[in-house]
Amino acid sequence: MAEPVSVDDHLGRILDHVRPLPSYAHSILDAIGRPTASKVVARRALPAFDNSSMDGYAVRADDVAAASAGTPVTLPVVADIHAGDGAARMLKPGTAMRIMTGAPVPSGADAVVPVEATDAGAVKVQITAPARVGAFIRRAGEDVQPGETVLPAGTVLGPRHVGLLAGLGIDRIDIVPRPRVVVMSTGAELVEPGRQLGPGAIHDSNSFLLTAAARATGAIAYRVPVDDDDPQRFLDALDGQLGRADLVVTTGGVSKGTRDVVKEALRTKPDMWFGEVAMQPGKPQGFGLIGEDRIPLFALPGNPVSSYVSFEVFVAPALRRLVGRTPELRPLFRAELGEDVRSLPGKRQFLRGDVTLGPGGAKVVPVGGPGSHLLGGLGAANALIVLDESVASVEAGTSVPVMLLDRDY
Ligand code: AMP
Ligand code: MG
């Protein structure tokens, strides 16, 4: 029996075999929630031209330097400039132009006096306060410079990004469409929820759990329950799915029993690996590339918690690579441990935890115990407490790394 591989080595090998899917141009509103396939570089400046940030009067600061409420400066108003007015204008010394918010500042003007500091005159204007050079002028390029990278590749587009792109005049952007994930459960004991259980039978939770987990990453996920332990039936079902899959996840049938259907069915395929990963839960794992299109297939263990942890640790980063999302690895945060915990040296341990945020920062308490069949504990958890291979026990009060599960960081 080969030595177990480490979590990092297994993940590294997986990522070595997963290539990003092709990207296509989409309208920016259709791209919301998807990562950018390449970086976005501004082709123009924001603002595109010097413009007024107030309704007021464009002037030369020098001309109004002596203005005060007691000794107003009076200037002739030689033009009205509205937002969208594209006429080239030149302000002569000793004059003012009435200007609206967003309107281009005429050349020769170096300040805007807000209407509040004037008598709002239309033919001539009395100005009752001085203006410093640059006052109430939004300078061209002060926000974004041409050539600047405004979004790195892999940025998940949200409303603010879409607003920025639109402001830059960009209406379409390259993204990878939602990947299609096929989730297959296996096991003669499985019965669909909503149906009557016979003796020894259980409801299929994993196909729902993993389909939901895949959808939570933005994938389109198809649930394919195979309530059987016959390798040929499994292979037939798999064959029928490959045409609509960018990635396949199976659950169950990969341990050391006598009816390990997935392992039996796929063991002899080229480019499939089955073995043990030094982690708890999730020890038995399979991974490979399947079919003509060499689609990544993850053969996850059958215990519900093991399958879910394996999904978060291995499948989620692969899905990120498929769509070009960064960072590929879910970031770990830190929280203060609420009680003592034990771990298995030599294995990376993923305990279910409940993280709460309080005035003293993030705290985490283990929930549900370490058993990998404990669906109730999984339902109560919102995080995985990650204990490294070197750790045997951790005392309450220690800061520990946690992977937050309810938010797709
Ligand atoms: P296996 O590796 O197929 O022997 O599965 C290990 C354990 O996980 C067994 O107790 C199975 O009954 C259970 N199991 C496997 N698949 C599922 C599933 N889809 N839903 C719930 N439990 C499962
Ligand atoms: Mg099974």
Tab-separated table of C-alpha atoms and ligand atoms in Angstrom:
chain	number	residue	atom	x	y	z
A	1	MET	CA	0.000	0.000	0.000
A	2	ALA	CA	1.408	3.366	-1.031
A	3	GLU	CA	1.990	6.028	1.604
A	4	PRO	CA	-0.773	8.597	1.928
A	5	VAL	CA	-0.071	11.778	-0.020
A	6	SER	CA	-0.320	15.123	1.714
A	7	VAL	CA	-3.259	17.457	1.127
A	8	ASP	CA	-0.936	19.989	-0.503
A	9	ASP	CA	0.608	17.432	-2.860
A	10	HIS	CA	-2.775	16.054	-3.875
A	11	LEU	CA	-4.149	19.537	-4.486
A	12	GLY	CA	-1.020	20.516	-6.396
A	13	ARG	CA	-1.382	17.494	-8.645
A	14	ILE	CA	-5.039	18.271	-9.245
A	15	LEU	CA	-4.334	21.867	-10.209
A	16	ASP	CA	-1.539	20.722	-12.536
A	17	HIS	CA	-4.176	18.806	-14.510
A	18	VAL	CA	-6.955	21.372	-14.657
A	19	ARG	CA	-6.896	23.881	-17.508
A	20	PRO	CA	-9.064	27.001	-17.654
A	21	LEU	CA	-12.091	26.710	-19.948
A	22	PRO	CA	-12.305	29.007	-22.988
A	23	SER	CA	-13.630	32.495	-22.394
A	24	TYR	CA	-16.061	34.532	-24.477
A	25	ALA	CA	-17.126	38.169	-24.621
A	26	HIS	CA	-20.294	38.878	-22.651
A	27	SER	CA	-22.172	42.088	-22.053
A	28	ILE	CA	-21.111	43.505	-18.713
A	29	LEU	CA	-24.499	42.924	-17.089
A	30	ASP	CA	-24.470	39.281	-18.173
A	31	ALA	CA	-20.996	38.920	-16.684
A	32	ILE	CA	-22.022	39.766	-13.117
A	33	GLY	CA	-20.827	37.138	-10.666
A	34	ARG	CA	-18.283	35.724	-13.120
A	35	PRO	CA	-14.497	36.175	-12.892
A	36	THR	CA	-12.783	38.259	-15.554
A	37	ALA	CA	-10.826	36.017	-17.921
A	38	SER	CA	-8.096	38.581	-18.423
A	39	LYS	CA	-7.091	41.840	-16.814
A	40	VAL	CA	-8.981	44.956	-17.810
A	41	VAL	CA	-6.863	47.950	-18.820
A	42	ALA	CA	-8.347	51.435	-19.115
A	43	ARG	CA	-8.023	52.830	-22.613
A	44	ARG	CA	-9.026	56.323	-21.548
A	45	ALA	CA	-8.809	58.555	-18.532
A	46	LEU	CA	-11.452	59.040	-15.862
A	47	PRO	CA	-12.542	61.800	-15.731
A	48	ALA	CA	-11.983	62.164	-19.451
A	49	PHE	CA	-11.661	65.986	-19.205
A	50	ASP	CA	-11.428	68.680	-16.516
A	51	ASN	CA	-14.965	69.364	-15.337
A	52	SER	CA	-16.794	71.208	-12.628
A	53	SER	CA	-17.862	69.452	-9.437
A	54	MET	CA	-20.363	72.211	-8.565
A	55	ASP	CA	-22.923	74.451	-10.158
A	56	GLY	CA	-21.165	77.839	-10.147
A	57	TYR	CA	-18.839	80.054	-12.142
A	58	ALA	CA	-15.599	79.205	-13.870
A	59	VAL	CA	-13.055	81.945	-13.125
A	60	ARG	CA	-9.383	82.677	-12.781
A	61	ALA	CA	-8.469	82.369	-9.100
A	62	ASP	CA	-6.367	85.541	-9.456
A	63	ASP	CA	-9.442	87.563	-10.465
A	64	VAL	CA	-11.357	86.699	-7.293
A	65	ALA	CA	-8.455	86.656	-4.804
A	66	ALA	CA	-9.722	89.816	-3.067
A	67	ALA	CA	-13.409	88.811	-2.963
A	68	SER	CA	-15.257	88.788	0.358
A	69	ALA	CA	-18.841	89.298	1.541
A	70	GLY	CA	-18.065	92.956	2.294
A	71	THR	CA	-16.079	93.604	-0.908
A	72	PRO	CA	-17.517	91.361	-3.632
A	73	VAL	CA	-15.795	91.105	-7.015
A	74	THR	CA	-18.091	91.629	-10.007
A	75	LEU	CA	-17.326	89.839	-13.287
A	76	PRO	CA	-19.254	89.749	-16.593
A	77	VAL	CA	-20.803	86.349	-17.351
A	78	VAL	CA	-19.779	85.605	-20.939
A	79	ALA	CA	-21.144	82.083	-21.416
A	80	ASP	CA	-23.266	79.310	-19.936
A	81	ILE	CA	-21.710	75.826	-19.975
A	82	HIS	CA	-23.920	72.789	-19.378
A	83	ALA	CA	-22.960	69.155	-18.929
A	84	GLY	CA	-22.532	67.673	-22.399
A	85	ASP	CA	-21.546	71.015	-23.952
A	86	GLY	CA	-18.616	70.141	-26.170
A	87	ALA	CA	-17.777	73.629	-27.498
A	88	ALA	CA	-14.131	74.647	-27.122
A	89	ARG	CA	-14.105	77.722	-24.874
A	90	MET	CA	-11.412	80.034	-23.652
A	91	LEU	CA	-11.987	82.173	-20.553
A	92	LYS	CA	-10.528	85.679	-20.872
A	93	PRO	CA	-9.071	87.304	-17.738
A	94	GLY	CA	-11.602	89.414	-15.889
A	95	THR	CA	-14.617	87.357	-17.009
A	96	ALA	CA	-16.619	84.413	-15.691
A	97	MET	CA	-18.633	81.626	-17.285
A	98	ARG	CA	-21.632	80.077	-15.576
A	99	ILE	CA	-20.916	76.352	-15.355
A	100	MET	CA	-22.960	73.331	-14.257
A	101	THR	CA	-21.800	70.177	-12.488
A	102	GLY	CA	-20.055	67.880	-14.957
A	103	ALA	CA	-19.593	70.570	-17.618
A	104	PRO	CA	-16.103	70.974	-19.151
A	105	VAL	CA	-14.017	73.686	-17.533
A	106	PRO	CA	-12.986	76.224	-20.217
A	107	SER	CA	-9.313	76.660	-20.863
A	108	GLY	CA	-7.968	79.682	-19.047
A	109	ALA	CA	-10.150	79.042	-15.987
A	110	ASP	CA	-8.408	77.526	-12.983
A	111	ALA	CA	-11.188	77.500	-10.367
A	112	VAL	CA	-14.924	77.188	-9.966
A	113	VAL	CA	-16.762	79.408	-7.508
A	114	PRO	CA	-19.869	77.594	-6.267
A	115	VAL	CA	-23.142	79.404	-6.818
A	116	GLU	CA	-23.560	79.668	-3.041
A	117	ALA	CA	-20.622	82.120	-2.922
A	118	THR	CA	-22.252	84.442	-5.505
A	119	ASP	CA	-25.431	86.369	-6.221
A	120	ALA	CA	-26.234	83.820	-8.987
A	121	GLY	CA	-26.214	86.571	-11.619
A	122	ALA	CA	-26.812	85.694	-15.264
A	123	VAL	CA	-25.297	88.741	-17.028
A	124	LYS	CA	-22.782	89.686	-14.396
A	125	VAL	CA	-21.993	87.926	-11.172
A	126	GLN	CA	-20.989	89.172	-7.742
A	127	ILE	CA	-18.501	86.864	-6.109
A	128	THR	CA	-18.252	86.992	-2.327
A	129	ALA	CA	-15.405	84.560	-1.572
A	130	PRO	CA	-11.947	83.878	-3.019
A	131	ALA	CA	-11.184	80.524	-4.709
A	132	ARG	CA	-7.952	78.587	-4.539
A	133	VAL	CA	-6.454	77.321	-7.804
A	134	GLY	CA	-8.150	74.041	-8.733
A	135	ALA	CA	-11.164	74.570	-6.482
A	136	PHE	CA	-14.167	72.439	-7.488
A	137	ILE	CA	-12.436	71.143	-10.619
A	138	ARG	CA	-12.348	67.380	-11.171
A	139	ARG	CA	-9.106	66.860	-13.025
A	140	ALA	CA	-8.833	64.632	-16.098
A	141	GLY	CA	-7.250	61.326	-15.094
A	142	GLU	CA	-7.342	61.980	-11.345
A	143	ASP	CA	-9.396	58.786	-10.914
A	144	VAL	CA	-8.081	56.436	-13.609
A	145	GLN	CA	-5.169	56.909	-16.020
A	146	PRO	CA	-5.117	55.421	-19.527
A	147	GLY	CA	-3.109	52.194	-19.453
A	148	GLU	CA	-3.946	51.539	-15.822
A	149	THR	CA	-5.081	48.001	-14.859
A	150	VAL	CA	-8.469	48.577	-13.296
A	151	LEU	CA	-9.410	44.913	-12.726
A	152	PRO	CA	-6.890	42.091	-12.363
A	153	ALA	CA	-7.693	38.825	-14.133
A	154	GLY	CA	-9.920	36.609	-12.014
A	155	THR	CA	-11.890	39.437	-10.407
A	156	VAL	CA	-15.454	38.341	-9.720
A	157	LEU	CA	-17.556	41.055	-11.298
A	158	GLY	CA	-19.907	42.859	-8.954
A	159	PRO	CA	-21.996	45.991	-9.298
A	160	ARG	CA	-19.107	48.378	-8.601
A	161	HIS	CA	-16.909	46.770	-11.247
A	162	VAL	CA	-19.717	46.930	-13.783
A	163	GLY	CA	-20.153	50.626	-12.985
A	164	LEU	CA	-16.442	51.236	-13.502
A	165	LEU	CA	-16.385	49.339	-16.807
A	166	ALA	CA	-19.389	51.256	-18.084
A	167	GLY	CA	-17.759	54.535	-17.038
A	168	LEU	CA	-14.690	53.562	-19.031
A	169	GLY	CA	-16.838	52.875	-22.082
A	170	ILE	CA	-16.414	49.105	-21.919
A	171	ASP	CA	-19.657	47.284	-22.757
A	172	ARG	CA	-18.385	43.711	-23.211
A	173	ILE	CA	-15.899	41.665	-21.283
A	174	ASP	CA	-14.325	38.212	-21.581
A	175	ILE	CA	-15.512	35.675	-19.044
A	176	VAL	CA	-15.635	31.901	-18.782
A	177	PRO	CA	-19.283	30.789	-18.813
A	178	ARG	CA	-20.542	28.867	-15.787
A	179	PRO	CA	-18.835	25.461	-15.710
A	180	ARG	CA	-21.059	22.378	-15.872
A	181	VAL	CA	-20.544	19.958	-13.022
A	182	VAL	CA	-22.045	16.472	-12.935
A	183	VAL	CA	-22.470	15.085	-9.416
A	184	MET	CA	-22.972	11.311	-9.176
A	185	SER	CA	-23.779	9.440	-5.993
A	186	THR	CA	-23.346	5.672	-5.719
A	187	GLY	CA	-24.598	2.996	-3.374
A	188	ALA	CA	-27.232	0.265	-3.281
A	189	GLU	CA	-28.375	1.630	0.088
A	190	LEU	CA	-29.388	5.010	-1.316
A	191	VAL	CA	-32.984	6.150	-1.530
A	192	GLU	CA	-34.122	9.538	-2.787
A	193	PRO	CA	-35.369	11.920	-0.091
A	194	GLY	CA	-39.168	11.947	-0.113
A	195	ARG	CA	-39.295	8.195	-0.690
A	196	GLN	CA	-39.898	5.479	1.884
A	197	LEU	CA	-36.771	3.916	3.415
A	198	GLY	CA	-36.542	0.113	3.543
A	199	PRO	CA	-34.456	-1.725	6.132
A	200	GLY	CA	-30.781	-0.803	5.918
A	201	ALA	CA	-31.439	1.973	3.455
A	202	ILE	CA	-30.500	5.638	3.868
A	203	HIS	CA	-31.433	8.772	2.036
A	204	ASP	CA	-28.948	10.038	-0.520
A	205	SER	CA	-27.642	13.217	1.033
A	206	ASN	CA	-24.362	13.599	-0.829
A	207	SER	CA	-25.704	14.153	-4.323
A	208	PHE	CA	-27.762	17.034	-2.940
A	209	LEU	CA	-24.968	18.354	-0.724
A	210	LEU	CA	-22.386	18.373	-3.503
A	211	THR	CA	-24.754	19.683	-6.173
A	212	ALA	CA	-25.625	22.537	-3.836
A	213	ALA	CA	-21.938	23.133	-3.065
A	214	ALA	CA	-21.122	23.240	-6.785
A	215	ARG	CA	-23.961	25.667	-7.452
A	216	ALA	CA	-22.772	27.860	-4.585
A	217	THR	CA	-19.513	28.358	-6.505
A	218	GLY	CA	-21.457	29.593	-9.529
A	219	ALA	CA	-21.397	26.311	-11.458
A	220	ILE	CA	-24.316	24.716	-13.274
A	221	ALA	CA	-24.598	21.385	-11.487
A	222	TYR	CA	-26.502	18.277	-12.564
A	223	ARG	CA	-27.405	15.669	-9.938
A	224	VAL	CA	-27.179	12.067	-11.090
A	225	PRO	CA	-28.000	9.501	-8.407
A	226	VAL	CA	-26.863	5.935	-9.130
A	227	ASP	CA	-28.522	3.792	-6.462
A	228	ASP	CA	-26.408	0.795	-7.287
A	229	ASP	CA	-22.997	-0.733	-6.651
A	230	ASP	CA	-22.596	-2.313	-10.064
A	231	PRO	CA	-19.475	-0.966	-11.825
A	232	GLN	CA	-20.950	-1.442	-15.311
A	233	ARG	CA	-24.110	0.455	-14.449
A	234	PHE	CA	-21.993	3.217	-12.979
A	235	LEU	CA	-19.796	3.342	-16.099
A	236	ASP	CA	-22.841	3.477	-18.364
A	237	ALA	CA	-24.288	6.308	-16.321
A	238	LEU	CA	-20.964	8.147	-16.391
A	239	ASP	CA	-20.655	7.702	-20.149
A	240	GLY	CA	-24.054	9.249	-20.610
A	241	GLN	CA	-23.006	12.313	-18.616
A	242	LEU	CA	-19.637	13.156	-20.139
A	243	GLY	CA	-21.168	15.145	-22.974
A	244	ARG	CA	-22.526	17.771	-20.608
A	245	ALA	CA	-19.725	17.873	-18.038
A	246	ASP	CA	-16.761	20.187	-17.602
A	247	LEU	CA	-16.014	18.406	-14.334
A	248	VAL	CA	-17.383	15.257	-12.688
A	249	VAL	CA	-17.719	14.597	-8.965
A	250	THR	CA	-18.612	11.136	-7.709
A	251	THR	CA	-19.201	10.119	-4.134
A	252	GLY	CA	-18.894	6.751	-2.434
A	253	GLY	CA	-17.274	3.540	-3.534
A	254	VAL	CA	-13.633	4.534	-3.129
A	255	SER	CA	-12.620	2.904	0.156
A	256	LYS	CA	-11.422	-0.600	0.898
A	257	GLY	CA	-14.671	-2.549	1.025
A	258	THR	CA	-15.712	-5.298	-1.315
A	259	ARG	CA	-18.142	-3.174	-3.304
A	260	ASP	CA	-16.187	-0.085	-4.089
A	261	VAL	CA	-18.018	0.638	-7.272
A	262	VAL	CA	-16.240	3.786	-8.434
A	263	LYS	CA	-12.812	2.362	-7.778
A	264	GLU	CA	-13.680	-0.910	-9.484
A	265	ALA	CA	-15.161	0.848	-12.476
A	266	LEU	CA	-12.364	3.356	-12.993
A	267	ARG	CA	-9.289	1.676	-11.531
A	268	THR	CA	-8.025	0.479	-14.892
A	269	LYS	CA	-8.651	3.733	-16.739
A	270	PRO	CA	-5.513	5.552	-17.769
A	271	ASP	CA	-4.982	8.825	-15.931
A	272	MET	CA	-7.000	7.812	-12.879
A	273	TRP	CA	-5.414	7.695	-9.453
A	274	PHE	CA	-6.896	6.158	-6.322
A	275	GLY	CA	-5.222	6.324	-2.958
A	276	GLU	CA	-5.125	7.900	0.456
A	277	VAL	CA	-4.648	11.523	1.400
A	278	ALA	CA	-3.290	12.359	4.842
A	279	MET	CA	-6.378	14.182	6.037
A	280	GLN	CA	-9.304	13.703	8.375
A	281	PRO	CA	-12.018	13.432	7.186
A	282	GLY	CA	-11.553	12.518	3.535
A	283	LYS	CA	-8.808	9.905	3.504
A	284	PRO	CA	-9.817	7.817	0.463
A	285	GLN	CA	-9.687	9.857	-2.717
A	286	GLY	CA	-9.589	9.379	-6.436
A	287	PHE	CA	-8.742	11.879	-9.126
A	288	GLY	CA	-8.076	11.732	-12.837
A	289	LEU	CA	-8.970	12.812	-16.335
A	290	ILE	CA	-11.731	10.928	-18.059
A	291	GLY	CA	-13.123	10.505	-21.556
A	292	GLU	CA	-11.948	11.886	-24.869
A	293	ASP	CA	-12.095	15.422	-23.550
A	294	ARG	CA	-10.026	14.517	-20.491
A	295	ILE	CA	-12.550	15.914	-18.071
A	296	PRO	CA	-11.384	16.183	-14.454
A	297	LEU	CA	-13.113	13.552	-12.308
A	298	PHE	CA	-13.060	13.680	-8.526
A	299	ALA	CA	-13.929	10.377	-6.848
A	300	LEU	CA	-14.808	11.593	-3.363
A	301	PRO	CA	-15.485	9.384	-0.362
A	302	GLY	CA	-19.020	8.368	0.605
A	303	ASN	CA	-19.321	9.639	4.133
A	304	PRO	CA	-21.224	12.893	3.819
A	305	VAL	CA	-18.841	15.066	5.812
A	306	SER	CA	-15.834	13.551	4.022
A	307	SER	CA	-17.389	14.230	0.647
A	308	TYR	CA	-18.190	17.824	1.540
A	309	VAL	CA	-14.788	18.604	3.065
A	310	SER	CA	-13.139	17.031	0.014
A	311	PHE	CA	-15.255	19.252	-2.193
A	312	GLU	CA	-14.239	22.419	-0.363
A	313	VAL	CA	-10.561	21.438	-0.188
A	314	PHE	CA	-10.011	19.937	-3.662
A	315	VAL	CA	-12.939	20.542	-6.006
A	316	ALA	CA	-13.566	24.199	-5.175
A	317	PRO	CA	-10.000	25.268	-6.121
A	318	ALA	CA	-10.227	23.217	-9.327
A	319	LEU	CA	-13.491	24.954	-10.207
A	320	ARG	CA	-11.782	28.270	-9.606
A	321	ARG	CA	-8.999	27.311	-11.970
A	322	LEU	CA	-11.536	26.159	-14.596
A	323	VAL	CA	-13.091	29.601	-14.663
A	324	GLY	CA	-9.910	31.592	-14.081
A	325	ARG	CA	-10.868	32.897	-10.675
A	326	THR	CA	-8.255	34.209	-8.264
A	327	PRO	CA	-7.187	33.380	-5.656
A	328	GLU	CA	-7.570	29.702	-6.447
A	329	LEU	CA	-7.153	28.592	-2.865
A	330	ARG	CA	-9.839	29.631	-0.442
A	331	PRO	CA	-8.228	32.119	1.936
A	332	LEU	CA	-7.994	31.067	5.568
A	333	PHE	CA	-9.032	33.514	8.272
A	334	ARG	CA	-8.152	33.319	11.948
A	335	ALA	CA	-10.417	32.841	14.928
A	336	GLU	CA	-9.876	32.239	18.626
A	337	LEU	CA	-10.624	28.684	19.622
A	338	GLY	CA	-13.369	28.399	22.257
A	339	GLU	CA	-12.387	24.996	23.638
A	340	ASP	CA	-9.483	22.530	23.657
A	341	VAL	CA	-9.300	20.247	20.613
A	342	ARG	CA	-7.249	17.216	19.700
A	343	SER	CA	-5.890	16.355	16.292
A	344	LEU	CA	-4.167	13.461	14.569
A	345	PRO	CA	-0.484	14.165	14.012
A	346	GLY	CA	0.536	13.388	10.438
A	347	LYS	CA	-2.881	14.295	9.059
A	348	ARG	CA	-4.469	17.594	8.264
A	349	GLN	CA	-7.614	17.799	10.302
A	350	PHE	CA	-10.707	19.697	9.224
A	351	LEU	CA	-13.033	20.111	12.202
A	352	ARG	CA	-16.480	21.538	11.762
A	353	GLY	CA	-16.749	24.840	13.568
A	354	ASP	CA	-19.141	27.642	14.299
A	355	VAL	CA	-17.521	31.051	13.862
A	356	THR	CA	-19.073	34.078	15.489
A	357	LEU	CA	-17.943	37.674	15.184
A	358	GLY	CA	-18.010	39.734	18.347
A	359	PRO	CA	-16.432	42.864	19.771
A	360	GLY	CA	-13.344	40.806	20.665
A	361	GLY	CA	-12.931	39.509	17.086
A	362	ALA	CA	-13.753	36.120	15.577
A	363	LYS	CA	-14.288	33.116	17.833
A	364	VAL	CA	-14.804	29.511	16.770
A	365	VAL	CA	-16.181	26.503	18.636
A	366	PRO	CA	-16.134	22.959	17.276
A	367	VAL	CA	-19.582	21.550	16.543
A	368	GLY	CA	-20.817	18.040	16.020
A	369	GLY	CA	-17.750	15.945	16.823
A	370	PRO	CA	-15.187	14.478	14.471
A	371	GLY	CA	-17.224	11.607	12.934
A	372	SER	CA	-17.495	11.907	9.178
A	373	HIS	CA	-21.094	10.670	9.136
A	374	LEU	CA	-22.337	13.552	11.325
A	375	LEU	CA	-24.676	15.502	9.056
A	376	GLY	CA	-26.275	17.292	12.009
A	377	GLY	CA	-22.910	18.741	13.015
A	378	LEU	CA	-22.218	19.741	9.434
A	379	GLY	CA	-25.544	21.553	9.315
A	380	ALA	CA	-24.617	23.488	12.465
A	381	ALA	CA	-21.184	24.477	11.140
A	382	ASN	CA	-20.286	27.564	9.159
A	383	ALA	CA	-16.534	26.955	9.014
A	384	LEU	CA	-13.824	24.342	8.924
A	385	ILE	CA	-11.126	24.596	11.589
A	386	VAL	CA	-7.888	23.646	9.826
A	387	LEU	CA	-5.313	21.886	12.013
A	388	ASP	CA	-1.978	21.231	10.349
A	389	GLU	CA	-0.233	17.903	10.075
A	390	SER	CA	2.170	18.835	12.879
A	391	VAL	CA	-0.565	19.604	15.401
A	392	ALA	CA	-1.615	17.082	18.080
A	393	SER	CA	-3.740	19.329	20.275
A	394	VAL	CA	-4.692	22.965	20.554
A	395	GLU	CA	-5.737	24.778	23.707
A	396	ALA	CA	-8.729	27.044	24.067
A	397	GLY	CA	-7.779	30.663	23.474
A	398	THR	CA	-5.347	29.853	20.662
A	399	SER	CA	-5.818	31.547	17.305
A	400	VAL	CA	-6.513	28.909	14.638
A	401	PRO	CA	-6.997	29.069	10.857
A	402	VAL	CA	-10.583	28.684	9.681
A	403	MET	CA	-12.138	28.328	6.242
A	404	LEU	CA	-15.449	30.182	6.141
A	405	LEU	CA	-18.055	28.140	4.299
A	406	ASP	CA	-21.064	30.374	3.912
A	407	ARG	CA	-19.366	33.076	1.899
A	408	ASP	CA	-17.666	32.452	-1.378
A	409	TYR	CA	-14.456	34.367	-0.738
B	1	AMP	P1	-18.828	3.928	0.719
B	1	AMP	O1	-17.463	4.506	0.588
B	1	AMP	O2	-19.582	3.947	-0.560
B	1	AMP	O3	-18.824	2.627	1.388
B	1	AMP	O4	-19.614	4.935	1.668
B	1	AMP	C1	-19.154	5.199	2.992
B	1	AMP	C2	-20.310	5.587	3.872
B	1	AMP	O5	-20.946	6.732	3.324
B	1	AMP	C3	-21.375	4.536	3.979
B	1	AMP	O6	-21.900	4.579	5.288
B	1	AMP	C4	-22.412	4.971	2.985
B	1	AMP	O7	-23.704	4.511	3.274
B	1	AMP	C5	-22.328	6.457	3.124
B	1	AMP	N1	-22.743	7.091	1.885
B	1	AMP	C6	-22.245	6.843	0.650
B	1	AMP	N2	-22.862	7.578	-0.283
B	1	AMP	C7	-23.757	8.338	0.379
B	1	AMP	C8	-24.696	9.316	-0.037
B	1	AMP	N3	-24.828	9.653	-1.317
B	1	AMP	N4	-25.463	9.906	0.907
B	1	AMP	C9	-25.329	9.565	2.197
B	1	AMP	N5	-24.451	8.680	2.653
B	1	AMP	C10	-23.673	8.041	1.763
B	2	MG	MG	-20.988	2.826	-1.320
